[in-house]
Short mmCIF file of C-alpha atoms and ligand atoms in Angstrom, two decimals:
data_model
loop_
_atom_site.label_atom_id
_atom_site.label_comp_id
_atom_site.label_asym_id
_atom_site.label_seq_id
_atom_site.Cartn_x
_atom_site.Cartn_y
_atom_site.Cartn_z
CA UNK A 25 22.25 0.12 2.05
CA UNK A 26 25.52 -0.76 1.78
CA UNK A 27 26.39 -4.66 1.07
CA UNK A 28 27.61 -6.92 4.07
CA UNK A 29 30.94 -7.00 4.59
CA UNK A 30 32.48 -10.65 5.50
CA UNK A 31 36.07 -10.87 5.27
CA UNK A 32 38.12 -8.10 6.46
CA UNK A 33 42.33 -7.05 5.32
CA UNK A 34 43.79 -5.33 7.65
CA UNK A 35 47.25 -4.11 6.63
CA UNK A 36 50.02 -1.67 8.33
CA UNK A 37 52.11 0.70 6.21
CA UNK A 38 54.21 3.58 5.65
CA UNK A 39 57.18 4.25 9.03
CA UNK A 40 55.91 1.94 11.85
CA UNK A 41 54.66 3.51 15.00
CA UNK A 42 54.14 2.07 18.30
CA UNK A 43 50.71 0.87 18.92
CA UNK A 44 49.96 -0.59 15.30
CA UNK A 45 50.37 -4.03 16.79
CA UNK A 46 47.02 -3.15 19.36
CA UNK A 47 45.50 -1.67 16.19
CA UNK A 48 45.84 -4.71 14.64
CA UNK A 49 44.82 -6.99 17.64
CA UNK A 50 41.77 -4.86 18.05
CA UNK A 51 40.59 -5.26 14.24
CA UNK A 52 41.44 -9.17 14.37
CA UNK A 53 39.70 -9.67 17.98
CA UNK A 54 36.39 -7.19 16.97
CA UNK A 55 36.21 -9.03 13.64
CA UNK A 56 36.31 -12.54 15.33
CA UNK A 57 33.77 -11.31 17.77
CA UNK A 58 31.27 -10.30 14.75
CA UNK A 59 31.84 -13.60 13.35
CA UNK A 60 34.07 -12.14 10.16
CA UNK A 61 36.76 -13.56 8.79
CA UNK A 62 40.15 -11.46 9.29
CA UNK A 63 43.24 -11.81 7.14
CA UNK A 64 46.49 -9.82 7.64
CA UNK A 65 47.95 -8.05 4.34
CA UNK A 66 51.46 -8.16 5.07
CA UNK A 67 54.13 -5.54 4.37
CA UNK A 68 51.38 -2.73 3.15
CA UNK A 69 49.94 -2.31 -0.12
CA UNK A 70 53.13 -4.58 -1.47
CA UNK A 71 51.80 -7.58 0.26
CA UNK A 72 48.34 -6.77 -1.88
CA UNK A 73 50.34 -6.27 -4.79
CA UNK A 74 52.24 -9.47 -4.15
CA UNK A 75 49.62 -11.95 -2.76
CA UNK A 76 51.60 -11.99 0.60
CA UNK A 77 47.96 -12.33 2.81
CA UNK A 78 47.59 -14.55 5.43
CA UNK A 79 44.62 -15.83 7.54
CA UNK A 80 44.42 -14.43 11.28
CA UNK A 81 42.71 -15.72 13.97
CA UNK A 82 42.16 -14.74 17.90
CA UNK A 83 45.70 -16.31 18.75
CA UNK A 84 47.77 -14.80 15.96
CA UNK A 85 47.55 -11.52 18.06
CA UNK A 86 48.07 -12.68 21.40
CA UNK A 87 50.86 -11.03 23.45
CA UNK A 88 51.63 -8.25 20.93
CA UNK A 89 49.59 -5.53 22.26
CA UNK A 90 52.80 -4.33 24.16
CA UNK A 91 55.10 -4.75 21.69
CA UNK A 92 56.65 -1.74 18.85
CA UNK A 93 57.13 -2.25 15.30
CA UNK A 94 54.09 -3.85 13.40
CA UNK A 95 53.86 -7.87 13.21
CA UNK A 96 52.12 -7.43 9.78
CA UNK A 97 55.78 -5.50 8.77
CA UNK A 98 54.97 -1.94 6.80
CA UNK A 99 56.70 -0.61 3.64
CA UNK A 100 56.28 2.42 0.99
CA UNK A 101 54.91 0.83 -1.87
CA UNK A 102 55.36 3.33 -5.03
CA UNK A 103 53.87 0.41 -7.58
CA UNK A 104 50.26 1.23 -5.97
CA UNK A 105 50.04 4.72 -6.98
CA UNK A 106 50.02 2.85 -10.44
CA UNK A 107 46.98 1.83 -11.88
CA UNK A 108 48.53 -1.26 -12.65
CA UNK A 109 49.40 -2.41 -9.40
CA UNK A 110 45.84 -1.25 -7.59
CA UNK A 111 44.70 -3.98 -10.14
CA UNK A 112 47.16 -6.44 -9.43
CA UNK A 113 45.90 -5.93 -5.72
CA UNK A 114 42.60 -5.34 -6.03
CA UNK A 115 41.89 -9.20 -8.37
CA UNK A 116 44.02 -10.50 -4.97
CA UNK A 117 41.56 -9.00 -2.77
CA UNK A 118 38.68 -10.60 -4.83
CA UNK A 119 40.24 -14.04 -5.44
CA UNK A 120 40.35 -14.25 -1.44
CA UNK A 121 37.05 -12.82 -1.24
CA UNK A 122 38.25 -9.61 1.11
CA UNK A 123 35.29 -7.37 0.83
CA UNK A 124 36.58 -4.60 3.44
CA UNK A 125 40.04 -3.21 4.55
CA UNK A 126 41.65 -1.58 7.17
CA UNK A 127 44.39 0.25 6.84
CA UNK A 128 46.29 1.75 9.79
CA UNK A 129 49.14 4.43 8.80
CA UNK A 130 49.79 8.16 7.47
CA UNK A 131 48.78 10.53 5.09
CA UNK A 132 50.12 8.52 2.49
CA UNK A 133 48.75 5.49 2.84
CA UNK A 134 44.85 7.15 3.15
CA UNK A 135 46.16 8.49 -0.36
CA UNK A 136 46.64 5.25 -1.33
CA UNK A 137 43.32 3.88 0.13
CA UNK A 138 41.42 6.69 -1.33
CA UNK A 139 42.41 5.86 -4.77
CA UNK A 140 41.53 2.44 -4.46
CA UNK A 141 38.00 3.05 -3.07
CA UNK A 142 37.32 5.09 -5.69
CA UNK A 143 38.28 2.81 -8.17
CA UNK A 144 37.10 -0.70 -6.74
CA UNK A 145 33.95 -1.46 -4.57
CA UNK A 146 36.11 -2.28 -2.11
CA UNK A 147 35.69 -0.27 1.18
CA UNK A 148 38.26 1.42 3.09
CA UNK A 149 38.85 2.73 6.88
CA UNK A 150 41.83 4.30 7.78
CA UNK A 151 43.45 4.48 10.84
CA UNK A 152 45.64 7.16 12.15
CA UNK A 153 49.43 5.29 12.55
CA UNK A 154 52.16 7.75 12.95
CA UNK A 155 54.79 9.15 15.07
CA UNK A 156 54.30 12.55 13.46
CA UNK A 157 50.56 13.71 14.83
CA UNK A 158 50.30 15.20 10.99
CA UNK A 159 46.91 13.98 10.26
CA UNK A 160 43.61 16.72 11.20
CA UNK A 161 40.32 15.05 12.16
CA UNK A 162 41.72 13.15 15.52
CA UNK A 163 43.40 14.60 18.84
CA UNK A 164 46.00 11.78 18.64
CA UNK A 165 48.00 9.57 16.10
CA UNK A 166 48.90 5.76 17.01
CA UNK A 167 52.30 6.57 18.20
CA UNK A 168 52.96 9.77 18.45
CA UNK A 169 52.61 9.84 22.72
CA UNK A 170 55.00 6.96 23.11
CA UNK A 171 57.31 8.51 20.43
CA UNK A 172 57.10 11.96 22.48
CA UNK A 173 57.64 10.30 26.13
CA UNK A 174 60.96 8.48 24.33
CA UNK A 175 62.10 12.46 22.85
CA UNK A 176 61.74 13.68 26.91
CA UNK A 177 63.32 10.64 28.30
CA UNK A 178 66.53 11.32 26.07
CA UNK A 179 66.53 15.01 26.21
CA UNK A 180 66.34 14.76 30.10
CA UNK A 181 69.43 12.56 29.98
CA UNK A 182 71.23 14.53 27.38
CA UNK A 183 70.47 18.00 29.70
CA UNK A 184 71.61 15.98 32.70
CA UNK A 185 75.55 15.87 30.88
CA UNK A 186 74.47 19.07 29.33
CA UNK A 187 74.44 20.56 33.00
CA UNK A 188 77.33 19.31 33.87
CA UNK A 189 79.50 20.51 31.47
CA UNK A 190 77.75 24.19 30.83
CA UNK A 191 76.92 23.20 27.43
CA UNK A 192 74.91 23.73 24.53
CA UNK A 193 72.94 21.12 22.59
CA UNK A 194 70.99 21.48 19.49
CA UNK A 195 68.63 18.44 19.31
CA UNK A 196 67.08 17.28 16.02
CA UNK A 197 63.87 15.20 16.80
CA UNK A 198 61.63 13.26 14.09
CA UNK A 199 58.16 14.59 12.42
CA UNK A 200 58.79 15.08 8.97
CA UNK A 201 56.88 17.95 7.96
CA UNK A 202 55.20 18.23 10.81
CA UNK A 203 56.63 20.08 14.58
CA UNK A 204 54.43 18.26 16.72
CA UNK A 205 57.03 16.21 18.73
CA UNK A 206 59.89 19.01 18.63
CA UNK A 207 56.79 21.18 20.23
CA UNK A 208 55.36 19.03 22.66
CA UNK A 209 59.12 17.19 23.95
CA UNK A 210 60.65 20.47 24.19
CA UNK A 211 57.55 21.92 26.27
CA UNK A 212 57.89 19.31 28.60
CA UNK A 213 61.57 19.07 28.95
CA UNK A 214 61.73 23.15 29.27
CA UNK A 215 63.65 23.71 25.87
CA UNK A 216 65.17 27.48 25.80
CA UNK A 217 64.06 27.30 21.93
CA UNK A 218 62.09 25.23 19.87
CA UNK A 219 62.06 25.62 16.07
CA UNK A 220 59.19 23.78 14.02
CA UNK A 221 58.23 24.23 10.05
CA UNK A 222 54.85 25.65 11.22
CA UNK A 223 56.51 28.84 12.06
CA UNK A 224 59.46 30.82 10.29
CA UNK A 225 62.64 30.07 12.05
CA UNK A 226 64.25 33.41 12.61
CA UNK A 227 67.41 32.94 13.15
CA UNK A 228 68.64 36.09 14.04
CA UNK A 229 66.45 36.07 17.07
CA UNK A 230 67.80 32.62 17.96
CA UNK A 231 71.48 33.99 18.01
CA UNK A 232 70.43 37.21 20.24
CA UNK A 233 68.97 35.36 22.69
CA UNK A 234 71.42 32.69 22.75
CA UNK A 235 74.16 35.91 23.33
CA UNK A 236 72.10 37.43 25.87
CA UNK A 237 72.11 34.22 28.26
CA UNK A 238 75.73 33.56 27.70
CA UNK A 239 76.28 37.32 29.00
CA UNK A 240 74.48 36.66 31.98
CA UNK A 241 76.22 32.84 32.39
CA UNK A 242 73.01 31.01 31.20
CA UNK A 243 75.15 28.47 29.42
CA UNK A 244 73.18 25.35 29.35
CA UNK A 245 70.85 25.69 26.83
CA UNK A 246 68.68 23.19 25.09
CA UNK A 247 67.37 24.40 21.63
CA UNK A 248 65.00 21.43 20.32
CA UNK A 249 64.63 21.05 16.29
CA UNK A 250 62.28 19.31 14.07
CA UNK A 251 63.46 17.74 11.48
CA UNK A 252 61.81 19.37 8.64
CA UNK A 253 62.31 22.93 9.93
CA UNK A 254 62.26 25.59 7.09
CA UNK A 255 66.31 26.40 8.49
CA UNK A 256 67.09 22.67 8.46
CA UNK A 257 68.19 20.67 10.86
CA UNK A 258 70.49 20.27 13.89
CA UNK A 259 73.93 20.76 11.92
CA UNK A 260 72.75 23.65 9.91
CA UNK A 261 71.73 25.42 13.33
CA UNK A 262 75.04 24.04 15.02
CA UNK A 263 76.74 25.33 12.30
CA UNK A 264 75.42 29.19 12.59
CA UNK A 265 75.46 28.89 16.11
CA UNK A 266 79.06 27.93 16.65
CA UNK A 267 80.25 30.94 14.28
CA UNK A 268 78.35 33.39 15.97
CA UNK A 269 78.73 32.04 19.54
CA UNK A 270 82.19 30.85 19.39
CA UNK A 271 82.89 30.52 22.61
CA UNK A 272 79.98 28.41 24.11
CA UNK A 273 80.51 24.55 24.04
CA UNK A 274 77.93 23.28 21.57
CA UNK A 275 76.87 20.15 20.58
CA UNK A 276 74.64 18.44 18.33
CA UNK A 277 72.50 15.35 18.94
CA UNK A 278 69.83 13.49 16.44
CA UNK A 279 67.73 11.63 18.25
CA UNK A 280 66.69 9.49 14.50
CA UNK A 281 64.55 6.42 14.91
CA UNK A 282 64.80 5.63 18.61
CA UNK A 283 61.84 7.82 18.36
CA UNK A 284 59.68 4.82 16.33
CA UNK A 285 60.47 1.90 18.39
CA UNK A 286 59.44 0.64 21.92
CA UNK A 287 56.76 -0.58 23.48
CA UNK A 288 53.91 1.60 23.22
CA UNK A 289 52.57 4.07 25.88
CA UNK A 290 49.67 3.17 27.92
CA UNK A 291 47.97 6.02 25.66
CA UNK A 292 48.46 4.53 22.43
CA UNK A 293 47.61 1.20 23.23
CA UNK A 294 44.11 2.60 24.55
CA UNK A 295 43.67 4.85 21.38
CA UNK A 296 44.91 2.00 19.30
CA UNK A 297 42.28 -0.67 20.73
CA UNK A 298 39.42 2.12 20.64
CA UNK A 299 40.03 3.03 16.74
CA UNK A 300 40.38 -1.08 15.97
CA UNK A 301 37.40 -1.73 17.35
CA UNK A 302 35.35 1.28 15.63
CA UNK A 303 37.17 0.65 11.94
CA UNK A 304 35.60 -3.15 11.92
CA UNK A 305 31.66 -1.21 13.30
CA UNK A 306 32.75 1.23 10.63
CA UNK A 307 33.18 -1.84 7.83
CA UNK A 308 29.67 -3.02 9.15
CA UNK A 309 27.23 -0.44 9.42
CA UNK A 310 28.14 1.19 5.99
CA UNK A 311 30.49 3.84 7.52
CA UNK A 312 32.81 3.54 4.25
CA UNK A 313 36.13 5.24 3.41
CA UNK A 314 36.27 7.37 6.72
CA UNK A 315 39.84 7.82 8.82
CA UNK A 316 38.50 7.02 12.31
CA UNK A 317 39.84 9.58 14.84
CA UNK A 318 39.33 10.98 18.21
CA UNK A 319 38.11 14.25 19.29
CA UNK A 320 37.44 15.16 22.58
CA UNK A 321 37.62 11.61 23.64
CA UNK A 322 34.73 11.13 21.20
CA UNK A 323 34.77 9.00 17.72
CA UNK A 324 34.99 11.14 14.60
CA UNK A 325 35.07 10.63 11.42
CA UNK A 326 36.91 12.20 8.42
CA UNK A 327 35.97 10.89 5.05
CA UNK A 328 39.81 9.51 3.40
CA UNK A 329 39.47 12.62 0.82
CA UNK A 330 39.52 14.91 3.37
CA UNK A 331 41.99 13.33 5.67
CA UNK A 332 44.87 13.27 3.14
CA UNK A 333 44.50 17.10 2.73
CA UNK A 334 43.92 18.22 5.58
CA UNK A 335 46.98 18.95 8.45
CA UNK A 336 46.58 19.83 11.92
CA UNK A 337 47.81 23.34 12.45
CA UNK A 338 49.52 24.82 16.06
CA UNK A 339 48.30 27.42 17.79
CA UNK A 340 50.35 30.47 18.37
CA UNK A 341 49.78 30.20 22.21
CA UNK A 342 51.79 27.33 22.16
CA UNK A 343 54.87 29.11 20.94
CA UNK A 344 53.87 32.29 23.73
CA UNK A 345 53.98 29.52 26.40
CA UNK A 346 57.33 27.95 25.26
CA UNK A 347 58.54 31.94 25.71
CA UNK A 348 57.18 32.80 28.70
CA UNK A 349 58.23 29.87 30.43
CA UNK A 350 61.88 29.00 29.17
CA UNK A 351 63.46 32.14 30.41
O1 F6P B 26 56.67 9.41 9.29
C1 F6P B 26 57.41 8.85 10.31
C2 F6P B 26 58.87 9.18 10.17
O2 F6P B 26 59.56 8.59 11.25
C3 F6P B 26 59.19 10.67 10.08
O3 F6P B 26 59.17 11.31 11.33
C4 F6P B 26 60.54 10.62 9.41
O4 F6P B 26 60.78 11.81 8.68
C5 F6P B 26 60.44 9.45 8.48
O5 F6P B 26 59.39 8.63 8.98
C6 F6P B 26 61.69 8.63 8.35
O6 F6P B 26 61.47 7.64 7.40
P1 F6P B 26 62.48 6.43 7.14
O7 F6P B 26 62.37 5.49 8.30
O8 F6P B 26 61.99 5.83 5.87
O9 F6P B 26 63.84 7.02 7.07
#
């Protein structure tokens, strides 16, 4: 049996995402209602490094549930992947007592948390904050829907002038590694091409198909790009493109960290409050060092070892649907 937890961290790190700020209400408000005591580690694992941990009660997350960004603030903290500084954080912890945390971010900061489980007796949940939908074991990230309706709202607008002058616009979206909002933003804004890391870009079949609709006076063309395609990004596209098509009017736009702010969809703020709520039940009932997730609109689990290796992968009928239907 595992021993009672009392006082709860809950921290933000790693790039923001919208909905960490109803992850965070959710932990502080479940926590209050189990008669815990909640405190918010501020700035990530730096603010445990640092001391920077402050007590938070019911009102400290009132009227943030619609808001972007993280009121806790996030950061990268290299000094934890040091033994030094998980000790520096961890005799922190203990001087305040904290006997569980929460941590809501990516697959680096479960990396983080794993270490430190393993190394203190201090439990861990993570909780799946990130624009980038990297993370296997959950249908959704905190994020990653509001992130993708801001892609489509700016790619509409951007085919709108695209229209009207017959042009061509490579579009670079966020993800890092990952091609889950290039994928699921250039779906629903009908994309002619859509190039993701998952899959080798072949170029040459880009600039064919790209020369067959300008023969037949397809000229506005929308060709969305992830970030960390295995080509690279927008201006290494534009660049290949506008030597091999040189007559087409092409243009290159990065669509960069509008992506991470705003206030978050009515999705994440739903998936947000339901993981909250479950990490504090997690802390209670002896559900230690899990990433809590949803699948199939169910709870599940992922034990933090697993979670940092394991990615979520896209199906090939995905790509067949993005050719049958931009023709
Ligand atoms: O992981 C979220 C993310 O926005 C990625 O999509 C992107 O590659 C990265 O963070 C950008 O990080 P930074 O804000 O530190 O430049």
């Amino acid at each position: 049996m595992a021993n009672k937890v009392t006082k709860i961290g809950v921290m933000t790190s790693g790039g923001d995402s919208p909905g960490m700020n109803a992850a965070i209400r959710a932990v502080v408000r479940t926590g209050i209602y189990y008669g815990l005591e909640i405190f918010g580690i501020m700035r990530g694992y730096s603010g445990m490094i640092e001391n920077d941990i402050v007590p938070m009660h019911s009102r400290s997350v009132a009227n943030i549930i619609q808001r972007g960004g993280t009121v806790l603030k996030t950061a990268r903290c290299k000094e934890f992947f040091e033994k030094e500084g998980r000790k520096k954080a961890y005799d922190n912890l203990k001087q305040i007592g904290v006997d569980g945390i929460v941590v809501i971010g990516g697959d680096g900061s479960f990396r983080g948390a794993d270490i430190f489980a393993r190394e203190y007796d201090i439990p861990c949940i993570g909780l799946p904050g990130t624009i980038d939908k990297d993370i296997a074991g959950t249908d959704f990230t905190i994020g990653f829907d509001t992130a993708v309706n801001t892609a489509v709202e700016a790619i509409d607008k951007i085919r709108d002038t695209a229209d009207a002058h017959d042009r061509l616009f490579i579009i670079e979206v966020m993800g890092r590694d990952a091609g889950y909002i290039a994928l699921h933003s250039g779906i629903a804004t009908g994309a002619e091409h859509i190039l993701i890391p998952e899959r080798k870009t072949d170029m040459e079949e880009l600039i064919l198909s790209l020369q067959e609709k300008e023969k037949r006076k397809k000229l506005v063309n929308m060709v969305v790009v992830a970030e960390g395609d295995d080509f690279g990004g927008a201006y290494e596209v534009a660049k290949l493109v506008k030597e091999r098509l040189p007559n087409a009017e092409t243009r290159v736009a990065i669509l960069g960290h509008i992506q991470r702010g705003g206030s978050p969809s009515c999705l994440d703020r739903l998936i947000a409050s339901r993981m909250g709520y479950a990490a504090v039940e997690c802390l209670m009932y002896g559900r230690h060092n899990v990433m809590v997730g949803i699948l199939n609109n169910k709870m599940h689990y992922t034990p933090l070892e697993k979670a940092v290796k394991a990615k979520q992968r896209i199906s090939d009928e995905w790509l067949k649907i993005v050719k049958i239907l931009a023709s």
